[in-house]
């Protein structure tokens, strides 16, 4: 049964080829949205689109292959939404890359790669989308950051620094776009069992069942989140139910940030 929380709304989701992005597309479509999915992986995008259409043949879904670090492609992706649907109401900046270098060892090239996707990529899609979002009656930007943007750990300093930068960007967007009727919020997921983690574990010879036992101490709830458990809060922030919320950071981490 289809819901109506995003009925007649059009959403663009970066990093839509799997994980949290694909789950967000599913819940958005279930609630009546038309979606544009952006990802650098053409096959992954096709797989997600096929799965969405198999679940609900009337789903409105289009895909666009792009590197979010490419500003021209961001403009083209937003233009696709406008030419196909005549509007854009929701932008979800979910695309991200990872790096496992210690800060003492990270090269300028590694920093540049991370910043170009996680920060500049987010900026590219905000800049391209905002002229259209400002025309919408109730527009929303949801930036997908990380719980490690606000707590410390070792081994992923470049990733965590760029995710912290996303939170600052979100707050500034909220200030700058309030006059235009565009809300901007961020979510900070904790350990989420996406295809990325599953594939990485299997490549290391680890079973999914073993993988599931390895995050019991990284949340108060004692387990991984499913991608849908992150997508539902994104849906809420994107919807008119969150119409009085902007500039917020929502922790979706099972309590990790207070441990």
Coordinates of C-alpha atoms in Angstrom, one line a residue:
X1 CA 0.0 0.0 0.0
X2 CA 1.5 3.3 -1.1
X3 CA 1.7 6.2 1.4
X4 CA 1.4 9.8 0.7
X5 CA 4.0 11.6 2.7
X6 CA 5.9 12.7 -0.4
X7 CA 3.0 12.6 -2.9
X8 CA 3.6 14.8 -5.9
X9 CA 7.2 15.6 -4.8
X10 CA 10.3 15.0 -6.8
X11 CA 13.6 14.0 -5.0
X12 CA 17.1 13.8 -6.2
X13 CA 19.3 11.3 -4.3
X14 CA 23.1 11.1 -4.8
X15 CA 24.8 7.8 -4.0
X16 CA 21.6 6.1 -5.1
X17 CA 23.3 3.0 -6.3
X18 CA 23.1 1.1 -3.1
X19 CA 23.1 1.2 0.7
X20 CA 21.4 4.1 2.4
X21 CA 20.8 5.8 -1.0
X22 CA 18.9 2.9 -2.4
X23 CA 16.9 2.4 0.8
X24 CA 16.0 6.1 0.7
X25 CA 14.8 5.7 -2.8
X26 CA 12.6 2.8 -1.8
X27 CA 10.9 4.6 1.1
X28 CA 10.5 7.8 -0.9
X29 CA 8.8 5.9 -3.8
X30 CA 6.6 4.0 -1.3
X31 CA 5.5 7.5 -0.1
X32 CA 4.6 8.8 -3.5
X33 CA 7.8 10.6 -4.6
X34 CA 9.3 10.5 -8.1
X35 CA 13.1 10.1 -7.8
X36 CA 16.2 10.8 -9.7
X37 CA 19.1 8.6 -8.6
X38 CA 22.7 9.7 -9.1
X39 CA 25.7 7.4 -8.8
X40 CA 29.1 6.8 -10.4
X41 CA 28.3 3.1 -10.9
X42 CA 26.0 2.6 -13.8
X43 CA 25.3 -1.0 -13.2
X44 CA 24.4 -0.4 -9.5
X45 CA 22.0 2.3 -10.6
X46 CA 20.4 0.0 -13.1
X47 CA 20.0 -2.7 -10.5
X48 CA 18.3 -0.3 -8.0
X49 CA 16.0 1.1 -10.7
X50 CA 15.0 -2.4 -11.8
X51 CA 14.3 -3.4 -8.2
X52 CA 12.1 -0.4 -7.6
X53 CA 10.1 -1.0 -10.8
X54 CA 9.7 -4.7 -9.9
X55 CA 8.3 -3.7 -6.5
X56 CA 5.9 -1.1 -8.0
X57 CA 5.7 -0.9 -11.8
X58 CA 4.1 2.6 -11.6
X59 CA 7.1 4.0 -9.8
X60 CA 8.7 7.1 -11.3
X61 CA 12.4 6.6 -11.2
X62 CA 15.2 7.9 -13.5
X63 CA 18.9 7.4 -13.2
X64 CA 21.9 9.6 -14.0
X65 CA 25.5 8.4 -14.0
X66 CA 27.8 11.0 -12.5
X67 CA 30.8 11.6 -10.3
X68 CA 29.4 14.1 -7.7
X69 CA 32.8 15.9 -7.8
X70 CA 31.9 17.0 -11.3
X71 CA 30.0 20.3 -11.1
X72 CA 28.8 20.2 -14.7
X73 CA 27.3 16.7 -14.2
X74 CA 25.5 18.0 -11.1
X75 CA 23.9 20.7 -13.3
X76 CA 22.9 18.1 -15.8
X77 CA 21.4 15.8 -13.1
X78 CA 19.3 18.6 -11.8
X79 CA 18.3 19.6 -15.3
X80 CA 17.1 16.0 -15.9
X81 CA 14.8 16.3 -12.9
X82 CA 13.4 19.6 -14.1
X83 CA 12.9 18.5 -17.7
X84 CA 11.4 15.2 -16.7
X85 CA 9.2 16.3 -13.8
X86 CA 9.1 20.1 -14.1
X87 CA 10.1 20.6 -10.5
X88 CA 12.5 19.5 -7.6
X89 CA 11.4 19.4 -4.0
X90 CA 13.9 17.3 -2.1
X91 CA 17.7 16.9 -2.4
X92 CA 19.5 14.1 -0.5
X93 CA 23.2 14.4 -0.5
X94 CA 24.3 10.8 0.3
X95 CA 27.2 10.1 -2.0
X96 CA 30.5 9.7 -0.1
X97 CA 33.9 8.1 -0.4
X98 CA 36.1 6.6 2.3
X99 CA 39.8 6.6 3.2
X100 CA 41.6 4.7 5.9
X101 CA 44.9 6.6 6.1
X102 CA 46.1 7.9 9.5
X103 CA 46.2 11.6 9.6
X104 CA 49.9 11.5 10.0
X105 CA 50.2 9.6 6.8
X106 CA 47.5 11.2 4.6
X107 CA 48.8 12.9 1.5
X108 CA 47.5 16.1 0.0
X109 CA 46.1 14.0 -2.9
X110 CA 44.1 11.9 -0.5
X111 CA 42.7 14.9 1.2
X112 CA 41.8 16.5 -2.1
X113 CA 40.0 13.3 -3.2
X114 CA 38.0 13.2 0.0
X115 CA 37.1 16.8 0.0
X116 CA 36.1 16.8 -3.7
X117 CA 33.4 14.1 -3.1
X118 CA 32.2 14.6 0.5
X119 CA 32.3 18.4 0.6
X120 CA 32.6 19.8 -2.9
X121 CA 30.2 17.1 -4.2
X122 CA 27.6 18.1 -1.7
X123 CA 28.2 21.8 -2.6
X124 CA 27.8 21.0 -6.3
X125 CA 24.4 19.5 -5.9
X126 CA 23.2 22.2 -3.5
X127 CA 24.3 24.9 -5.9
X128 CA 22.7 23.2 -8.9
X129 CA 19.5 22.3 -7.1
X130 CA 18.8 25.5 -5.1
X131 CA 17.3 27.6 -7.9
X132 CA 14.7 24.9 -8.4
X133 CA 14.2 24.1 -4.7
X134 CA 13.5 27.8 -4.0
X135 CA 10.5 27.5 -6.4
X136 CA 9.0 24.6 -4.5
X137 CA 6.3 25.2 -2.0
X138 CA 8.1 23.3 0.8
X139 CA 11.6 22.2 -0.2
X140 CA 14.1 20.2 1.9
X141 CA 17.8 19.3 1.7
X142 CA 19.0 16.3 3.8
X143 CA 22.7 15.8 4.1
X144 CA 23.9 12.4 5.1
X145 CA 26.9 12.9 7.5
X146 CA 28.1 10.4 10.1
X147 CA 28.0 9.9 13.8
X148 CA 31.8 10.1 13.7
X149 CA 31.4 13.8 12.6
X150 CA 30.8 14.5 16.3
X151 CA 32.7 11.8 18.2
X152 CA 36.3 10.6 17.8
X153 CA 38.0 7.4 16.6
X154 CA 41.2 6.5 14.9
X155 CA 41.8 5.4 11.3
X156 CA 39.3 7.5 9.3
X157 CA 40.3 11.0 10.1
X158 CA 39.8 12.3 6.5
X159 CA 36.3 10.9 6.2
X160 CA 35.3 12.1 9.6
X161 CA 36.7 15.6 9.0
X162 CA 34.7 16.0 5.8
X163 CA 31.6 14.6 7.4
X164 CA 32.0 17.2 10.2
X165 CA 32.3 19.8 7.5
X166 CA 29.0 18.7 6.1
X167 CA 27.4 19.6 9.4
X168 CA 28.8 23.1 9.3
X169 CA 27.6 23.4 5.7
X170 CA 24.1 22.3 6.7
X171 CA 23.8 24.9 9.4
X172 CA 24.9 27.7 7.0
X173 CA 22.5 26.4 4.3
X174 CA 19.7 26.6 6.9
X175 CA 20.5 30.3 7.6
X176 CA 21.0 31.3 4.0
X177 CA 17.9 29.4 2.6
X178 CA 15.3 30.1 5.2
X179 CA 14.2 33.2 3.4
X180 CA 13.7 31.1 0.3
X181 CA 11.6 28.5 2.1
X182 CA 14.2 25.7 1.8
X183 CA 15.0 23.7 4.9
X184 CA 18.4 22.1 5.4
X185 CA 19.1 19.3 7.9
X186 CA 21.7 16.5 8.5
X187 CA 21.5 13.0 9.7
X188 CA 24.4 11.2 11.3
X189 CA 24.2 7.4 10.9
X190 CA 26.0 5.0 13.0
X191 CA 27.0 1.4 12.0
X192 CA 24.8 0.6 9.1
X193 CA 24.9 -2.9 7.4
X194 CA 25.1 -1.8 3.8
X195 CA 26.3 -3.7 0.7
X196 CA 29.7 -2.0 1.1
X197 CA 30.3 -3.6 4.5
X198 CA 28.9 -7.0 3.4
X199 CA 31.1 -7.0 0.2
X200 CA 34.2 -5.9 2.1
X201 CA 33.7 -8.7 4.7
X202 CA 33.1 -11.4 2.1
X203 CA 36.2 -10.3 0.2
X204 CA 38.1 -10.9 3.5
X205 CA 36.6 -14.3 3.9
X206 CA 34.1 -13.3 6.6
X207 CA 30.5 -14.4 6.6
X208 CA 27.6 -12.0 6.9
X209 CA 26.5 -13.8 10.1
X210 CA 30.0 -13.2 11.6
X211 CA 29.9 -9.6 10.5
X212 CA 26.6 -9.0 12.2
X213 CA 28.2 -10.0 15.6
X214 CA 30.9 -7.4 15.3
X215 CA 29.1 -4.2 16.0
X216 CA 27.4 -5.2 19.3
X217 CA 29.5 -2.7 21.2
X218 CA 29.0 0.3 18.9
X219 CA 25.5 1.2 19.9
X220 CA 23.3 1.1 23.0
X221 CA 21.0 -1.0 20.9
X222 CA 23.8 -3.5 20.3
X223 CA 23.5 -4.2 16.6
X224 CA 23.9 -2.7 13.1
X225 CA 21.2 -0.5 11.7
X226 CA 19.5 -1.7 8.5
X227 CA 19.7 0.9 5.6
X228 CA 16.0 1.4 5.9
X229 CA 16.4 2.4 9.6
X230 CA 18.5 5.4 8.3
X231 CA 16.2 6.0 5.3
X232 CA 13.1 6.5 7.5
X233 CA 14.5 9.5 9.4
X234 CA 15.6 10.9 6.0
X235 CA 12.1 10.5 4.8
X236 CA 10.8 12.4 7.9
X237 CA 13.1 15.3 7.4
X238 CA 12.3 15.5 3.7
X239 CA 8.5 15.5 4.4
X240 CA 6.2 18.3 5.5
X241 CA 6.0 16.6 8.9
X242 CA 9.4 18.2 9.7
X243 CA 8.2 21.6 8.4
X244 CA 9.5 23.5 11.5
X245 CA 12.9 21.8 11.6
X246 CA 15.9 23.3 9.9
X247 CA 19.6 23.5 10.7
X248 CA 19.3 20.3 12.8
X249 CA 21.7 17.4 13.2
X250 CA 19.8 14.1 13.9
X251 CA 21.8 11.3 15.4
X252 CA 20.7 8.0 13.9
X253 CA 23.3 5.9 15.6
X254 CA 21.6 3.7 18.2
X255 CA 23.0 5.8 21.0
X256 CA 26.7 5.5 20.0
X257 CA 27.3 9.2 20.4
X258 CA 26.4 9.2 24.1
X259 CA 28.3 6.0 25.0

